[in-house]
Short mmCIF file of C-alpha atoms and ligand atoms in Angstrom, two decimals:
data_model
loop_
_atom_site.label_atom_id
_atom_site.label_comp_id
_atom_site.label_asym_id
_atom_site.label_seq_id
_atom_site.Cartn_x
_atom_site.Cartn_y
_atom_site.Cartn_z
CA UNK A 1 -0.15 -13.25 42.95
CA UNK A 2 -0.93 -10.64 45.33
CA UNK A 3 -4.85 -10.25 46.91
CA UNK A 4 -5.41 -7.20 44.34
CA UNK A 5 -4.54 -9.11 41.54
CA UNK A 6 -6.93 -11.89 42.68
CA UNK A 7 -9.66 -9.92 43.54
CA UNK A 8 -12.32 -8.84 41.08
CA UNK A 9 -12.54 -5.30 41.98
CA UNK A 10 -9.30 -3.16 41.07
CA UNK A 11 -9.33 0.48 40.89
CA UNK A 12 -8.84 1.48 37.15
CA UNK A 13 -4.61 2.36 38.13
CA UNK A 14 -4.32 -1.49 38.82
CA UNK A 15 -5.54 -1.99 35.17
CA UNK A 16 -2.41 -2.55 32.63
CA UNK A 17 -4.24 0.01 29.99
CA UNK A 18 -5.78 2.29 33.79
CA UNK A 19 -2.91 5.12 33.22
CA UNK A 20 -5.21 7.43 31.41
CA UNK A 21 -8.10 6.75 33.19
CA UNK A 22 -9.93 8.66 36.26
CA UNK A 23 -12.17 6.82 37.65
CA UNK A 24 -12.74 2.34 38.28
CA UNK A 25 -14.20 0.34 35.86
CA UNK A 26 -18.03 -0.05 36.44
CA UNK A 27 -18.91 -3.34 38.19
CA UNK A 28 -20.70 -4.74 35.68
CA UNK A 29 -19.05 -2.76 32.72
CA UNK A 30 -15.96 -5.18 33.66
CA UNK A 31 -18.15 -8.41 33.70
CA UNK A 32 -19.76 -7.78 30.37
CA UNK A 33 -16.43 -7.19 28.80
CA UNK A 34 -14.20 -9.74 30.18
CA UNK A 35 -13.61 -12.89 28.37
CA UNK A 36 -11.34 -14.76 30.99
CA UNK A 37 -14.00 -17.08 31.43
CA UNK A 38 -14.09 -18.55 27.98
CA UNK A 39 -10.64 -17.29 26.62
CA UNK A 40 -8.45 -18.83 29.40
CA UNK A 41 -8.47 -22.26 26.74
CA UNK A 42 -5.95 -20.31 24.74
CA UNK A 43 -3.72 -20.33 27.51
CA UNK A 44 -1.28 -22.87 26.15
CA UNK A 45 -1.16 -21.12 22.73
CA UNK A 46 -0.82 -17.75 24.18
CA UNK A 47 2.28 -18.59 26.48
CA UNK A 48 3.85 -20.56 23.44
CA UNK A 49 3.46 -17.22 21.37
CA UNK A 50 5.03 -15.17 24.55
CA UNK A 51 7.79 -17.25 24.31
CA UNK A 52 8.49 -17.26 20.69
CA UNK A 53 8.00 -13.54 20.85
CA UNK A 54 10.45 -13.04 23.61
CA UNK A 55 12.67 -15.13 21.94
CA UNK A 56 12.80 -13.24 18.90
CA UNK A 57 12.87 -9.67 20.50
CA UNK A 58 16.38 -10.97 21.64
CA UNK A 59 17.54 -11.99 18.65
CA UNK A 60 17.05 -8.55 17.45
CA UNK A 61 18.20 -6.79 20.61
CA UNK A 62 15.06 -5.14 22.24
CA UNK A 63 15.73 -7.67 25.09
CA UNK A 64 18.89 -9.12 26.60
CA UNK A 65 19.50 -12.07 26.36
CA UNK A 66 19.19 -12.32 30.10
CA UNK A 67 15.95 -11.27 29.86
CA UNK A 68 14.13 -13.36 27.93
CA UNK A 69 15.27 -16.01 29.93
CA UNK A 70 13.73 -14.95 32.78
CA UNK A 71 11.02 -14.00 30.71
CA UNK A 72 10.51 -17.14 29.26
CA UNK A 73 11.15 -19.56 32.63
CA UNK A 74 8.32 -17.12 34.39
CA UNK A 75 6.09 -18.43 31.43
CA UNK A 76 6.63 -21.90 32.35
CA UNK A 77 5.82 -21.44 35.78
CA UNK A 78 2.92 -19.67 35.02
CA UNK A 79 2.07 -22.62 32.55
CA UNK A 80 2.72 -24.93 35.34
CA UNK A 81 0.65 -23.10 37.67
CA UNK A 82 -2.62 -22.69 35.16
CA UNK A 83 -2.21 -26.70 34.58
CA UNK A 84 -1.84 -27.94 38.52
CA UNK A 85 -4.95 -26.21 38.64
CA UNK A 86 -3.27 -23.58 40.95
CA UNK A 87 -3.85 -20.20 39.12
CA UNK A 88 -6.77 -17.81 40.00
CA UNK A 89 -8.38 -16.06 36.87
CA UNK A 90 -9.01 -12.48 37.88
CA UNK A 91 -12.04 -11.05 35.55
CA UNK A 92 -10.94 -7.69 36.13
CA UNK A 93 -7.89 -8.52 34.32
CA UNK A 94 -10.30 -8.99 31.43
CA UNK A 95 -8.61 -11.72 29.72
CA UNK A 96 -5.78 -14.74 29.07
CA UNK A 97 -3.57 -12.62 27.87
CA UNK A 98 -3.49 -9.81 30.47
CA UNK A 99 -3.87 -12.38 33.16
CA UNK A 100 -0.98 -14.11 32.20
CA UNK A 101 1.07 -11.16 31.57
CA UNK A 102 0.14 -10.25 35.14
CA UNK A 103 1.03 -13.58 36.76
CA UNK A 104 4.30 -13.33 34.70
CA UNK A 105 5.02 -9.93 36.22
CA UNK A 106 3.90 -11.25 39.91
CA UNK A 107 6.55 -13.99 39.26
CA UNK A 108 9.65 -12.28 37.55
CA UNK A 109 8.84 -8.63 38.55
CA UNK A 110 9.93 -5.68 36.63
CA UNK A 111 11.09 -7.65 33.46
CA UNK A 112 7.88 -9.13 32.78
CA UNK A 113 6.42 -5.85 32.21
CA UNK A 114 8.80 -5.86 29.24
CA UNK A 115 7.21 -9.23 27.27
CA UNK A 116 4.67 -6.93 25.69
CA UNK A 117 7.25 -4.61 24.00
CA UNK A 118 6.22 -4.66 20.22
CA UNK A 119 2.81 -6.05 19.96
CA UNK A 120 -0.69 -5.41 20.97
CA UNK A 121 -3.68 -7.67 22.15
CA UNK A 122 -4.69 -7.20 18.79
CA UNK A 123 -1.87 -9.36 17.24
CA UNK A 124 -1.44 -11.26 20.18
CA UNK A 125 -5.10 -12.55 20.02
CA UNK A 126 -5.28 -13.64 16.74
CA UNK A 127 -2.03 -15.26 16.76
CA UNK A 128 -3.74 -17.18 19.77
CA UNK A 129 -6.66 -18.00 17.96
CA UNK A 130 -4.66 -19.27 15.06
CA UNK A 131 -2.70 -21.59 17.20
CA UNK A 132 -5.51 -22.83 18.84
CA UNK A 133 -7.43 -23.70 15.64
CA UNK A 134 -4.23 -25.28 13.63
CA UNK A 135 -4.24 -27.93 16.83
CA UNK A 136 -7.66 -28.37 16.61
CA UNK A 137 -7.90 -29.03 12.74
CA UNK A 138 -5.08 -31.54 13.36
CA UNK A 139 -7.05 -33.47 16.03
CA UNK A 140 -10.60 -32.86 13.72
CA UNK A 141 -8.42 -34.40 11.08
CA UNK A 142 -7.17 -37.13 13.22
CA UNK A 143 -10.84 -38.20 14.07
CA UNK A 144 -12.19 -37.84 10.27
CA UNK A 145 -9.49 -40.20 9.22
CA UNK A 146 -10.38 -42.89 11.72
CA UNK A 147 -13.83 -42.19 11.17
CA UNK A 148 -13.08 -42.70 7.40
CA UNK A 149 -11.16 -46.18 7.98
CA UNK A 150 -14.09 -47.31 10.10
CA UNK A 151 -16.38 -46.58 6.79
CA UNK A 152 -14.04 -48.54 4.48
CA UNK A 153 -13.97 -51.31 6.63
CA UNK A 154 -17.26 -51.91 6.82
CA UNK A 155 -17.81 -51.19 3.33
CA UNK A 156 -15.71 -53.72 2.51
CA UNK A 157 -17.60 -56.56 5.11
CA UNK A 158 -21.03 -55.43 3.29
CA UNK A 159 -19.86 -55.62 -0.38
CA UNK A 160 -22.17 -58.35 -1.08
CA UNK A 161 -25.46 -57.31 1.29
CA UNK A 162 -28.38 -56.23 -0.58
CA UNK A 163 -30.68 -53.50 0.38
CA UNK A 164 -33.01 -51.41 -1.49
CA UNK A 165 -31.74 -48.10 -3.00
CA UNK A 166 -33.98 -45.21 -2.65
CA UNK A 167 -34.67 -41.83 -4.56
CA UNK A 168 -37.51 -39.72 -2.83
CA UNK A 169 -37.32 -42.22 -0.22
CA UNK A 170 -39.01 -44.82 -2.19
CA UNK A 171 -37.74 -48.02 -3.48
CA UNK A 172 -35.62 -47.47 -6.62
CA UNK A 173 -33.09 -50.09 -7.21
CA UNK A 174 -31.32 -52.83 -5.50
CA UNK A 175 -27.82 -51.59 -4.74
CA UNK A 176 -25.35 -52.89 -2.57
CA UNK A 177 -24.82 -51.34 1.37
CA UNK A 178 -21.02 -52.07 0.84
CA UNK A 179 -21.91 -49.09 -2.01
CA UNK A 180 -24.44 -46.54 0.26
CA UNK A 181 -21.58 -46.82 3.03
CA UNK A 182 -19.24 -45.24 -0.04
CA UNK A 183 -21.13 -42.40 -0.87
CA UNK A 184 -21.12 -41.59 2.87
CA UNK A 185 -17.03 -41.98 2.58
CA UNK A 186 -16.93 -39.95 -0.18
CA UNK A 187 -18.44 -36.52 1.70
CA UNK A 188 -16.15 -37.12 4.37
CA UNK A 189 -13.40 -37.03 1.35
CA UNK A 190 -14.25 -34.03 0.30
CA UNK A 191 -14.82 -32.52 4.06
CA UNK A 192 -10.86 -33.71 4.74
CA UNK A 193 -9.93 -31.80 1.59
CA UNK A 194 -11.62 -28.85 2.85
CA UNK A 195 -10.50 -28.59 6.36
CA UNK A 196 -6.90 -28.91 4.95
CA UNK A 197 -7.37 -26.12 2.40
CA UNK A 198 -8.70 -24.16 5.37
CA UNK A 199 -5.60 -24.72 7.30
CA UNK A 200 -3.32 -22.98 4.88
CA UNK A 201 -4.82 -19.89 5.46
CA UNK A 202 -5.22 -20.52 9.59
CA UNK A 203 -1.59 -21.15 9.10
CA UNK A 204 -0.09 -17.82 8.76
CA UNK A 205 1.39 -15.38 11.43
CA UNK A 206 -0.20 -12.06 12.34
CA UNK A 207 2.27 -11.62 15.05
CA UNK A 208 4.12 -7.91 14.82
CA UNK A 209 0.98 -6.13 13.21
CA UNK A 210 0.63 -4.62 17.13
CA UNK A 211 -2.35 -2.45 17.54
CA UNK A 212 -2.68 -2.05 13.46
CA UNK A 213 0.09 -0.79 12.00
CA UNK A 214 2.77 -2.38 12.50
CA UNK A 215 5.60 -1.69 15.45
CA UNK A 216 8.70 0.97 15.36
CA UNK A 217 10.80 -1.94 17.03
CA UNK A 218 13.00 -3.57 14.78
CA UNK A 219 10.87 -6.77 15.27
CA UNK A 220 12.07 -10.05 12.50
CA UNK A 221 8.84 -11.18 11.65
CA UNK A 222 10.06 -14.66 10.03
CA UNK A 223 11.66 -15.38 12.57
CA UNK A 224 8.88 -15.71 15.31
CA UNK A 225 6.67 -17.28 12.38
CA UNK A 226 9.27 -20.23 12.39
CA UNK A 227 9.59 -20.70 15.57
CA UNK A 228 5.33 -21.01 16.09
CA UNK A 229 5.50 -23.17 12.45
CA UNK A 230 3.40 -20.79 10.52
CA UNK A 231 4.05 -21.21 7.13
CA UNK A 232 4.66 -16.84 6.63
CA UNK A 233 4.14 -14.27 8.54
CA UNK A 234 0.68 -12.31 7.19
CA UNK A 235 0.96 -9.47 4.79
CA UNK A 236 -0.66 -6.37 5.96
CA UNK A 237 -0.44 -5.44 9.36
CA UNK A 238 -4.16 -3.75 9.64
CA UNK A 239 -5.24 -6.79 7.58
CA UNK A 240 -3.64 -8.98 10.25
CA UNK A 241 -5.71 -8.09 13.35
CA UNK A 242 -8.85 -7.79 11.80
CA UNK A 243 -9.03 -11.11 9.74
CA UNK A 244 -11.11 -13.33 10.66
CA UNK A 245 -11.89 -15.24 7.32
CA UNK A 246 -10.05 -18.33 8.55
CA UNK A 247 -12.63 -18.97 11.60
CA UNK A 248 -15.24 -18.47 9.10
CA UNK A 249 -14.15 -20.68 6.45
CA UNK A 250 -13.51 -23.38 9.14
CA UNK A 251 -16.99 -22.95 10.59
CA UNK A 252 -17.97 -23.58 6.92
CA UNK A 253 -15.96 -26.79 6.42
CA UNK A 254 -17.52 -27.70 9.93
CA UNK A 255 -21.42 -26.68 9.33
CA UNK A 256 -21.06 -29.07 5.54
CA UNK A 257 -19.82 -31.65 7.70
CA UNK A 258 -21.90 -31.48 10.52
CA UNK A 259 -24.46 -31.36 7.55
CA UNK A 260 -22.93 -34.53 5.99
CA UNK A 261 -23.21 -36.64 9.50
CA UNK A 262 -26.61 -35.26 9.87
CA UNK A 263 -27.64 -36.84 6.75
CA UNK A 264 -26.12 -40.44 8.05
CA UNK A 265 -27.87 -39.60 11.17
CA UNK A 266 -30.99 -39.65 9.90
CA UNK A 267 -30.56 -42.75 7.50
CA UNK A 268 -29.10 -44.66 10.55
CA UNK A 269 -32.38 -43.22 12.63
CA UNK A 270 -34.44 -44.73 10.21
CA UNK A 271 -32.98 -47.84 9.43
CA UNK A 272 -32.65 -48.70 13.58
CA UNK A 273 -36.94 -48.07 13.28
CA UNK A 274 -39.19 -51.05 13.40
CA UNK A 275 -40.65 -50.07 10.46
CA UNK A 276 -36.79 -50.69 8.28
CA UNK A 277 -34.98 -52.96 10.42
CA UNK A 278 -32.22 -52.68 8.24
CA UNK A 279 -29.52 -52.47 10.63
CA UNK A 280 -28.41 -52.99 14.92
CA UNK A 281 -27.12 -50.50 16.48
CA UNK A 282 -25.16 -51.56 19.61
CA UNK A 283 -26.62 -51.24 23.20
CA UNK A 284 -24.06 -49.30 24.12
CA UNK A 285 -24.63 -46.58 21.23
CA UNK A 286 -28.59 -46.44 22.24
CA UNK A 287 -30.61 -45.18 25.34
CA UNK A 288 -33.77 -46.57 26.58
CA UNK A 289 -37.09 -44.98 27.82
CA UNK A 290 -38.26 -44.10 31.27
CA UNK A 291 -41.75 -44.96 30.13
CA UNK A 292 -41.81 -47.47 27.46
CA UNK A 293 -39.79 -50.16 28.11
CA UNK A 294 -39.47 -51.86 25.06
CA UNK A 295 -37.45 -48.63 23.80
CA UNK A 296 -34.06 -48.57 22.64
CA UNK A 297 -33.01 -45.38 21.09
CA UNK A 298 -30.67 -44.24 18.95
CA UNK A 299 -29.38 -41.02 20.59
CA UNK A 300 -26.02 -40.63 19.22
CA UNK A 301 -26.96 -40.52 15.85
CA UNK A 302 -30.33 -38.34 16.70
CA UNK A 303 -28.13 -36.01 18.95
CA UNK A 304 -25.96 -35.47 16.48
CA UNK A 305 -28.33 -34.80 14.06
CA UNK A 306 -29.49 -32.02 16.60
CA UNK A 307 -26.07 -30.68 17.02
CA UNK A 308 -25.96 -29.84 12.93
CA UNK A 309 -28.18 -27.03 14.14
CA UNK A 310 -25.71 -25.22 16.43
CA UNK A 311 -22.86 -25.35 14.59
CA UNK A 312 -25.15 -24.01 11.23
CA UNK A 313 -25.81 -20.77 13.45
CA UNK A 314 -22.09 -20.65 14.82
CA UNK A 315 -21.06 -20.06 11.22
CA UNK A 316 -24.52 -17.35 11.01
CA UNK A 317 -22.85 -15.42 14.17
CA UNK A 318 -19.35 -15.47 13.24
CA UNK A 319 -20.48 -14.28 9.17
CA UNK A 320 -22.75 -11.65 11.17
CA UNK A 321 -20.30 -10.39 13.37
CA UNK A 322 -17.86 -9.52 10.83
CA UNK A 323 -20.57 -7.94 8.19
CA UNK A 324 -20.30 -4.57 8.00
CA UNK A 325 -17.12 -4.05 10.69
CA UNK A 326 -15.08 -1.10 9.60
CA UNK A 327 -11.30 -1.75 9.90
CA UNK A 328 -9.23 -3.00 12.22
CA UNK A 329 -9.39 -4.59 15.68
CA UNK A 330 -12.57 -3.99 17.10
CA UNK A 331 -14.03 -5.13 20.63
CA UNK A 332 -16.44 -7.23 18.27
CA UNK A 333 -14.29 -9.57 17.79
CA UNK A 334 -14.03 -11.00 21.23
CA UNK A 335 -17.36 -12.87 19.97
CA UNK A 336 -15.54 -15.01 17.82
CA UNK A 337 -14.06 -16.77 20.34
CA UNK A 338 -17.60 -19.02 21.80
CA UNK A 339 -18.78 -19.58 18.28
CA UNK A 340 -15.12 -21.14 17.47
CA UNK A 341 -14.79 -23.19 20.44
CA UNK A 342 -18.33 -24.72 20.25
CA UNK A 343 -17.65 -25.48 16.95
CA UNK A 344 -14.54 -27.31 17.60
CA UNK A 345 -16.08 -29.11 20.69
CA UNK A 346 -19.35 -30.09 18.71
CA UNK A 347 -17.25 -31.30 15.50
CA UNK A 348 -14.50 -32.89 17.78
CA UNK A 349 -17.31 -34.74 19.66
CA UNK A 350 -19.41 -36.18 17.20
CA UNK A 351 -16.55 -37.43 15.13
CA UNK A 352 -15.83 -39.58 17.81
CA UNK A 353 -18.66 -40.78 18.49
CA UNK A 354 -19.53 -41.61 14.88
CA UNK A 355 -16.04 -43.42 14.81
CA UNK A 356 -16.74 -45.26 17.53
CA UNK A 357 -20.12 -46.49 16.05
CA UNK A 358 -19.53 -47.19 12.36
CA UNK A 359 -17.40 -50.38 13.03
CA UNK A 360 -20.46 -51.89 15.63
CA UNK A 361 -22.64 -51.67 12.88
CA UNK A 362 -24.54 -55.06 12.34
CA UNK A 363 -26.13 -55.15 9.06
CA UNK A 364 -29.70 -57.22 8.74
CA UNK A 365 -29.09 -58.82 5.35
CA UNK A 366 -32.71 -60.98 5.37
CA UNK A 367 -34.73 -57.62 6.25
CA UNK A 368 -32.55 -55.37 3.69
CA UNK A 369 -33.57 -58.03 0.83
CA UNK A 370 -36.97 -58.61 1.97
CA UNK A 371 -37.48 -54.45 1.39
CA UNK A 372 -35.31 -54.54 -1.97
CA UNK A 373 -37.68 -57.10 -3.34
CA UNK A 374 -40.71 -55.66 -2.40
CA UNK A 375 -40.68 -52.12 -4.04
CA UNK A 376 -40.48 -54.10 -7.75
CA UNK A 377 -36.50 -52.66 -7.84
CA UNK A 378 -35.69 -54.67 -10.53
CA UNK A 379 -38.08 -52.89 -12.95
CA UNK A 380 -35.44 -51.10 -14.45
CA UNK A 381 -33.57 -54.20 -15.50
CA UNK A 382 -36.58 -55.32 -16.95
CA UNK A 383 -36.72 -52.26 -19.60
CA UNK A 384 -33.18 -52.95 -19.68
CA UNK A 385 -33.52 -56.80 -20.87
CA UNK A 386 -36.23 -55.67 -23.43
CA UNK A 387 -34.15 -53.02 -25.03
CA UNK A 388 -31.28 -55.05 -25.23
CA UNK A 389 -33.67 -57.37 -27.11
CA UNK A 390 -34.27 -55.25 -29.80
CA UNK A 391 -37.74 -53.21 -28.06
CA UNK A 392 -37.43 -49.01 -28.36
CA UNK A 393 -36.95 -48.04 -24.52
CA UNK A 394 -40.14 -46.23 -24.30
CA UNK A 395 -41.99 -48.73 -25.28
CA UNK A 396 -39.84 -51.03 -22.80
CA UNK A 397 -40.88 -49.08 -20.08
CA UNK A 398 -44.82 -49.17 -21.01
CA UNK A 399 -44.67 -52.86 -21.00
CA UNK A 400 -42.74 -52.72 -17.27
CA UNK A 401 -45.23 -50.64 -16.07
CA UNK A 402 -47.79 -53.20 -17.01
CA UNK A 403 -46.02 -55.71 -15.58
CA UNK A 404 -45.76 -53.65 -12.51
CA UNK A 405 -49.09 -52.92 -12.74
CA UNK A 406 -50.08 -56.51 -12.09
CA UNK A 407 -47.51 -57.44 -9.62
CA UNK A 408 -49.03 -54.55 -7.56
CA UNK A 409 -52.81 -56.10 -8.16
CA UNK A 410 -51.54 -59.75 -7.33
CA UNK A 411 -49.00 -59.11 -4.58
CA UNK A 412 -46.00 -60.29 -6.46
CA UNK A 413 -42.51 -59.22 -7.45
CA UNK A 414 -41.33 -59.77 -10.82
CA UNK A 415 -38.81 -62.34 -9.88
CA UNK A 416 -42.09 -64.22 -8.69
CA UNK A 417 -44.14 -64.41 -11.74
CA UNK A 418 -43.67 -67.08 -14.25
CA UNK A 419 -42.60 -67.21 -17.85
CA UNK A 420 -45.93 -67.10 -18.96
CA UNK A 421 -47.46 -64.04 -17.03
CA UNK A 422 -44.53 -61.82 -17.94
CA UNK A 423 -45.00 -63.16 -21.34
CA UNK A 424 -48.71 -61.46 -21.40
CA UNK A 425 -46.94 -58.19 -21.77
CA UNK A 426 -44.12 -58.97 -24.61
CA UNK A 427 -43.07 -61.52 -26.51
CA UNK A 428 -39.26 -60.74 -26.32
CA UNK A 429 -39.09 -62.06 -22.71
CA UNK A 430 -37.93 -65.33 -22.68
CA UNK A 431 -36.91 -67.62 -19.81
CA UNK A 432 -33.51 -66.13 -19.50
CA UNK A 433 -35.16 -62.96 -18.20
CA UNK A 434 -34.89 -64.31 -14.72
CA UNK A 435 -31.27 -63.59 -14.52
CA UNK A 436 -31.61 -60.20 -14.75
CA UNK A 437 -34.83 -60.03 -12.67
CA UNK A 438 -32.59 -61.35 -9.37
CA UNK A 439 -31.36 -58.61 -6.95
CA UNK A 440 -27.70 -60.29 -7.49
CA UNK A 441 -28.28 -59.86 -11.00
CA UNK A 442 -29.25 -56.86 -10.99
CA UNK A 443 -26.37 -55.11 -8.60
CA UNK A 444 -23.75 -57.30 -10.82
CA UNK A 445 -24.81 -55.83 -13.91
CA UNK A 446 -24.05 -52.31 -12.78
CA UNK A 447 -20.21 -53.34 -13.41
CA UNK A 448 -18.27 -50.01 -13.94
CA UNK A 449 -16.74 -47.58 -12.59
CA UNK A 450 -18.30 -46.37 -9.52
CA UNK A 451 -21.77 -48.64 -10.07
CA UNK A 452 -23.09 -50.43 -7.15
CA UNK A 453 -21.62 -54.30 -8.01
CA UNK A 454 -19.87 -55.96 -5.29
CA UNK A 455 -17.03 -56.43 -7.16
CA UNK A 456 -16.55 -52.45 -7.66
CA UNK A 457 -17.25 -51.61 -4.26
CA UNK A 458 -14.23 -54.24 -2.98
CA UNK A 459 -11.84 -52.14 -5.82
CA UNK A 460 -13.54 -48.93 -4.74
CA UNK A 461 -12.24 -49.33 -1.30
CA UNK A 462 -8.82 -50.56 -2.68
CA UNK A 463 -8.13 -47.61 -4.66
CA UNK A 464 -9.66 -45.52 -1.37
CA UNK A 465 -6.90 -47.17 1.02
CA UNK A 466 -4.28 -46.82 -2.01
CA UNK A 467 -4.77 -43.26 -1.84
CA UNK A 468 -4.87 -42.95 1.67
CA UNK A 469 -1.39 -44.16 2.15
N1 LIG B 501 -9.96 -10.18 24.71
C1 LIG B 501 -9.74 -9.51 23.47
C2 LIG B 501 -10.35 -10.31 22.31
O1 LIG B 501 -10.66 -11.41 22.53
C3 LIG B 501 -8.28 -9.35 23.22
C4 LIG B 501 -7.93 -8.19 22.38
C5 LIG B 501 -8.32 -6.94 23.07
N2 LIG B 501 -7.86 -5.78 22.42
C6 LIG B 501 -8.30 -4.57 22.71
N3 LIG B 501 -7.79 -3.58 22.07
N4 LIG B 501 -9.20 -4.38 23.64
O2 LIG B 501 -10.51 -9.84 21.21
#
């Protein structure tokens, strides 16, 4: 690279695009709108896309075949260089792709100059971008899945723990934890489904749209879409370099699921709290305080919680900056690029560390049954037992209520009054009442398809594996 290259100052000649211009760059103009600093992370994607292009102007005859090798060995060197930690980003060469060409040039001379033949930043970028996010999805993907086994797993362990299920956050009914772990399971499903839907439409080729209209070279647009694996190349070429629906729908897939492990964030918070007890959290998963020493927080699932938030507004900017923009490329769109990467980074992150986590889980069985029993959970089955005896369900639930009424005033569950106090309230109880009064009772009963019994929650995570295969 020679010292102009490196340096930050070039005159506006030195530029690739400076032909038509009189006078340098401002200093700052060319700060504010460079994006080497955050766009050099599409460095891998954007030499892979040289090369396929290269590649397939050959095949068609813009280059010799000589050329593109050279072409194409100069990539890997620059490659090389970028990942021994040996190449100098130049921010007035703007971005990855110009620096890159630029090194390329350095390296092979005159021939390099030629790589660009046929396409524009415009394509070039978003080709880049889609590369980059494919990977990504594939990693995000990887994670979810382990992330997903972890849940079964556990589910599985905790088929049989009680623990009180809640609607408005009070106690509602016994269910099983093997059974709240599912639900959980089931969002991720459905967050899987969605990031794989997204990737059909990251997974198509804008490469040969050029500036926005497509190229006079006799470019073979399949081709280089094989050779980068996209499943087509894109339709229309003005279309191509302004579309930026796929970052947007994959923010969207990330923001619900960032949503989704805020929600387990906040039950874990709470059940880690003196006040629950419900579960242990490993040491290792916790920090303490530099005041209080009796602390032991549980930061990963509060930070995560907090990182919900940023991703949320990622997919806020990225809808923002595309309201309203007139076709096709415009300078805009270099903001996509931070929001996209956080994303990824943010998702990537706490994915693993909520993989990580969910298999140290330690359920407290006593506590969860201790706070099942107290909220009167088994009310329901009550009005259940009393109906089934012959009693009109509104009238079921009056009696309940009584009974409720004076567990509440004595300090008692129903499973702890006798025969004879329940009997104050109906006549149709009778001693067999107890068996549906238990917590086990009670979660066995609920014996169908997708209810909270043990028994359903061990063939719930069956048929979950099954289809996992
Ligand atoms: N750095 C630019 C971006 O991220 C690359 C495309 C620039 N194209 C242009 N015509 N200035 O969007």
């Amino acid at each position: 690279m020679t010292d102009q290259k490196k340096s930050d100052q070039t005159t506006s000649s030195e530029k690739p695009w400076g032909g038509r211009f009189s006078e340098p760059t401002d200093a700052f103009v060319e700060r504010f709108t460079a994006s080497v600093d955050f766009d050099q992370r599409l460095y891998h994607h954007d030499i892979t896309g040289s090369i396929a292009h290269a590649t397939m102007l050959a095949k068609v005859g813009v280059l010799t075949d000589d050329e593109r090798d050279q072409i194409i060995e100069g990539l890997k060197g620059v490659k090389a260089d970028i990942e021994a930690g040996r190449f100098e980003w130049s921010v007035s060469l703007e971005d990855v792709h110009m620096n890159i060409e630029a090194a390329l040039t350095d390296r092979i001379g005159i021939t390099g100059k030629k790589l660009h033949t046929g396409r524009s930043r415009n394509d070039q970028v978003a080709t880049d971008i889609r590369l980059y996010l494919r990977d990504e999805i594939d990693v995000i993907a990887e994670e979810l899945n382990r992330l997903q086994n972890g849940l079964l797993d556990l589910a599985e362990r905790e088929a049989d723990t009680i623990m009180p299920g809640f609607t408005h956050l009070q106690t509602a009914q016994p269910v099983t934890f093997g059974h709240h772990l599912l639900a959980w399971y089931e969002m991720l499903v459905r967050d899987g489904e969605r990031l794989q839907d997204c990737r059909k439409r990251v997974n198509v080729m804008p490469l040969g749209a050029a500036a926005l209209a497509g190229t006079t070279y006799p470019i073979d647009r399949n081709l280089t879409a094989d050779l980068l694996g996209f499943d087509r190349p894109t339709e229309n070429s003005l279309d191509s370099v302004s579309d930026r629906d796929f970052a947007i729908e994959f923010c969207s897939s990330a923001a619900l699921l960032m949503t989704h492990l805020s929600r387990f964030s906040e039950e874990l918070v709470l059940w880690t709290s003196a006040q629950f007890d419900f579960i242990d959290l490993p040491d290792r998963f916790c920090t303490g305080s530099s005041i209080m020493p009796q602390k032991k927080n549980p930061d990963v699932p509060e930070l995560v919680r907090g990182k919900t938030g940023r991703v949320n507004g990622h997919l806020i900017s990225l809808l923002t900056l595309m309201k309203s923009q007139p076709l096709a490329y415009n300078k805009d769109n270099q903001e996509d690029k931070e929001p996209l990467f956080d994303t990824v980074d943010t998702v990537k992150g706490s994915l693993k560390a909520y993989a990580d986590m969910i298999p140290a889980i330690r359920s407290k069985s006593a506590n969860m049954r201790v706070a099942a029993k107290n909220g009167f959970s088994t009310a329901t089955d009550l009005a259940d037992y009393l109906v089934k005896k012959g009693v009109a369900f509104r009238d079921a639930h009056e009696i309940v209520g009584k009974s409720v009424a004076f567990g509440v005033a004595e300090g008692r569950d129903l499973s702890d009054m006798t025969l004879e106090e329940l009997q104050q309230f109906s006549d149709y109880i009778t001693d067999d009442v107890f068996d549906v009064l238990t917590l086990e009772g009670s979660v066995q009963a609920r014996d169908h398809l997708g209810g909270t019994a043990p028994d359903q929650v061990r063939a719930a995570v069956q048929r979950a594996r099954a289809g996992r295969k």
